[in-house]
Coordinates of C-alpha atoms in Angstrom, one line a residue:
M1 CA -2.7 -2.2 -13.3
S2 CA 0.4 -3.6 -14.7
R3 CA 1.9 -0.2 -15.9
I4 CA 1.1 2.0 -11.9
L5 CA 2.7 -1.2 -10.3
S6 CA 5.7 -0.9 -12.4
D7 CA 5.9 3.1 -12.5
V8 CA 4.8 3.4 -8.2
F9 CA 7.5 0.5 -7.1
N10 CA 10.2 2.3 -9.7
P11 CA 13.7 1.3 -8.0
L12 CA 14.4 4.9 -8.0
V13 CA 11.1 5.4 -5.6
N14 CA 12.1 2.4 -3.2
A15 CA 14.9 3.6 -3.1
V16 CA 13.5 6.5 -1.6
V17 CA 10.8 4.6 0.4
A18 CA 13.8 2.6 2.1
F19 CA 16.1 4.6 3.0
L20 CA 13.8 7.7 4.4
V21 CA 12.6 4.6 6.8
I22 CA 15.5 3.8 7.8
I23 CA 17.5 6.9 8.9
A24 CA 13.9 8.5 10.7
T25 CA 13.7 4.9 12.5
D26 CA 17.0 4.6 13.1
P27 CA 17.8 5.1 17.5
N28 CA 21.1 5.9 17.7
A29 CA 20.6 9.6 15.0
Q30 CA 20.1 12.4 16.0
G31 CA 18.0 15.0 14.1
A32 CA 20.3 17.8 12.1
S33 CA 22.6 14.6 11.1
K34 CA 19.5 12.2 10.6
V35 CA 18.3 15.4 7.6
L36 CA 21.7 15.0 6.3
A37 CA 21.9 11.5 5.7
A38 CA 18.5 11.3 4.4
V39 CA 20.0 14.2 2.2
V40 CA 22.5 12.4 0.9
S41 CA 20.6 9.0 0.1
V42 CA 17.6 10.8 -1.4
V43 CA 20.7 12.9 -4.2
F44 CA 23.2 9.9 -4.8
A45 CA 20.7 7.1 -4.7
A46 CA 17.4 9.0 -6.8
A47 CA 18.2 12.4 -7.8
L48 CA 21.2 12.6 -9.2
P49 CA 20.7 8.6 -11.4
L50 CA 16.8 9.5 -12.4
S51 CA 19.1 13.7 -13.8
A52 CA 21.3 11.5 -15.3
L53 CA 18.6 9.4 -16.7
L54 CA 16.6 12.5 -18.6
V55 CA 19.9 13.9 -19.6
M56 CA 20.5 10.2 -21.6
K57 CA 16.8 10.4 -22.8
Q58 CA 16.9 14.5 -24.0
R59 CA 19.9 13.2 -25.9
G60 CA 18.5 10.1 -27.5
L61 CA 20.6 7.5 -25.2
I62 CA 18.7 5.4 -24.2
T63 CA 15.0 6.1 -25.3
N64 CA 12.7 5.7 -21.7
V65 CA 14.1 5.8 -18.1
N66 CA 13.2 2.8 -17.2
I67 CA 16.2 1.6 -19.9
D68 CA 13.6 -1.0 -21.2
R69 CA 16.8 -1.8 -24.1
R70 CA 19.3 -4.1 -22.9
E71 CA 22.0 -2.7 -25.4
Q72 CA 21.4 0.8 -23.2
R73 CA 21.8 -0.2 -19.7
T74 CA 25.3 -0.1 -19.7
R75 CA 26.3 4.0 -19.6
P76 CA 23.6 4.7 -16.7
F77 CA 24.1 1.4 -15.1
I78 CA 28.1 2.9 -14.5
L79 CA 26.9 6.1 -13.5
G80 CA 24.6 5.1 -11.2
I81 CA 27.2 2.6 -9.8
L82 CA 29.7 6.0 -9.7
C83 CA 26.5 7.8 -7.5
Y84 CA 26.0 5.4 -5.3
A85 CA 30.0 4.5 -4.5
V86 CA 29.9 8.0 -4.2
G87 CA 26.8 8.4 -1.7
F88 CA 28.4 5.5 1.0
F89 CA 31.4 7.9 0.9
F90 CA 29.6 10.7 2.3
L91 CA 27.8 8.6 4.3
K92 CA 30.2 6.9 6.2
L93 CA 31.7 10.4 5.8
F94 CA 29.2 12.2 7.5
H95 CA 28.4 8.9 10.0
A96 CA 25.4 7.7 9.1
P97 CA 23.1 5.3 10.4
R98 CA 25.0 2.0 9.7
L99 CA 22.1 0.4 7.8
A100 CA 21.5 3.4 5.3
Q101 CA 25.9 3.1 4.9
G102 CA 24.8 -1.0 3.5
L103 CA 22.1 -0.3 1.5
M104 CA 24.1 2.1 -0.3
F105 CA 26.7 0.2 -0.8
C106 CA 24.2 -2.5 -2.1
Y107 CA 23.3 -0.7 -4.1
A108 CA 26.5 -0.5 -6.1
V109 CA 27.4 -4.0 -6.1
N110 CA 24.3 -5.0 -6.8
T111 CA 23.8 -2.3 -10.0
A112 CA 27.6 -3.9 -10.7
V113 CA 26.2 -7.1 -10.5
I114 CA 23.4 -6.3 -12.2
L115 CA 25.9 -4.8 -15.0
A116 CA 27.9 -7.3 -15.4
I117 CA 25.0 -10.2 -16.3
T118 CA 22.5 -7.6 -18.6
R119 CA 25.7 -7.6 -20.9
Y120 CA 24.5 -11.0 -22.3
W121 CA 20.8 -11.6 -20.6
K122 CA 18.0 -8.6 -19.5
I123 CA 17.8 -9.2 -15.8
S124 CA 14.8 -7.0 -14.3
V125 CA 16.3 -4.4 -12.1
H126 CA 12.8 -3.9 -11.3
A127 CA 12.5 -7.1 -9.2
T128 CA 15.9 -6.1 -7.7
G129 CA 15.0 -2.6 -7.0
I130 CA 11.7 -3.8 -5.2
S131 CA 13.3 -6.9 -2.8
G132 CA 17.0 -5.4 -2.1
P133 CA 15.1 -2.7 -0.4
L134 CA 12.2 -4.5 1.4
M135 CA 15.2 -6.9 3.1
A136 CA 17.6 -4.2 4.1
L137 CA 14.0 -2.5 5.8
Y138 CA 13.3 -5.9 7.2
Y139 CA 16.9 -5.6 8.7
Q140 CA 16.2 -2.4 10.1
L141 CA 12.3 -3.4 11.3
G142 CA 11.9 -6.9 11.8
A143 CA 8.7 -8.8 11.0
V144 CA 6.6 -5.8 10.3
V145 CA 7.8 -5.1 7.4
L146 CA 7.1 -9.4 6.1
P147 CA 3.6 -8.4 4.6
Y148 CA 5.3 -5.7 2.6
F149 CA 7.2 -9.0 0.6
S150 CA 3.7 -9.0 -1.0
L151 CA 4.7 -6.5 -3.3
I152 CA 7.9 -8.8 -5.1
P153 CA 5.2 -10.9 -6.4
L154 CA 2.9 -8.2 -8.1
V155 CA 5.9 -5.7 -9.5
C156 CA 7.2 -9.1 -10.9
A157 CA 3.5 -10.1 -12.8
S158 CA 3.0 -6.8 -13.9
R159 CA 6.3 -7.1 -15.4
V160 CA 5.8 -10.1 -17.2
V161 CA 2.7 -8.9 -17.7
M162 CA 4.2 -5.8 -19.7
R163 CA 6.1 -7.8 -21.6
K164 CA 8.9 -6.0 -20.3
H165 CA 10.5 -9.4 -18.8
T166 CA 10.4 -13.4 -19.0
V167 CA 8.8 -14.6 -15.7
G168 CA 12.8 -16.1 -15.2
Q169 CA 14.4 -12.6 -15.4
V170 CA 11.8 -11.5 -12.4
V171 CA 12.5 -14.5 -10.3
A172 CA 16.7 -13.9 -11.4
G173 CA 16.2 -10.6 -9.9
T174 CA 14.5 -10.7 -7.1
A175 CA 16.8 -13.6 -6.1
L176 CA 19.8 -11.1 -6.5
G177 CA 18.0 -8.9 -4.0
L178 CA 17.2 -10.8 -1.4
T179 CA 20.8 -13.0 -2.0
A180 CA 22.9 -10.2 -2.0
T181 CA 21.9 -7.6 0.0
A182 CA 21.3 -9.5 2.5
A183 CA 24.6 -11.3 2.0
Q184 CA 25.9 -8.2 1.8
I185 CA 24.2 -6.7 5.8
N186 CA 25.5 -9.9 7.0
L187 CA 29.1 -10.0 5.9
L188 CA 29.5 -5.9 6.3
F189 CA 26.7 -3.8 7.8
R190 CA 25.8 -6.1 11.7

């Protein structure tokens, strides 16, 4: 069950869901604009990062796409930051929904913070990857999203049960996802 939760709520999957919901429910965006924003979001938040991970795994630079070994995380995180930054640029250029722009910005900044922490400690990307998108969805949809916050402890528990992280690492990842995403959205995208 822990493996299923960890795979189903993988950070890349969470990104796709969050972007698509934010874009689909934005009252100001229109048909073609929504499609363009959705394509840019999926490509830069998930497809390119996943492709890079698969190539790195094939070349032996990482042991798996979840990047379980802390010392293997630097290169994938740098590539992720670049993908998110370029994705943000295109979302801004195409006048995508403001919160979609904000979430892509958060992905770039939060991943940079994770990269800095990872040099010394293995913070949970799964925890950040579920809590950050949920926070953005809360800003878009309001209280209807609150029951989904119950996924956070389930995903975190799965990572601890699988012995991928300690309790402290998932708590730190959750705190980063919630607070950094809320702060960036409030300061820059509201």
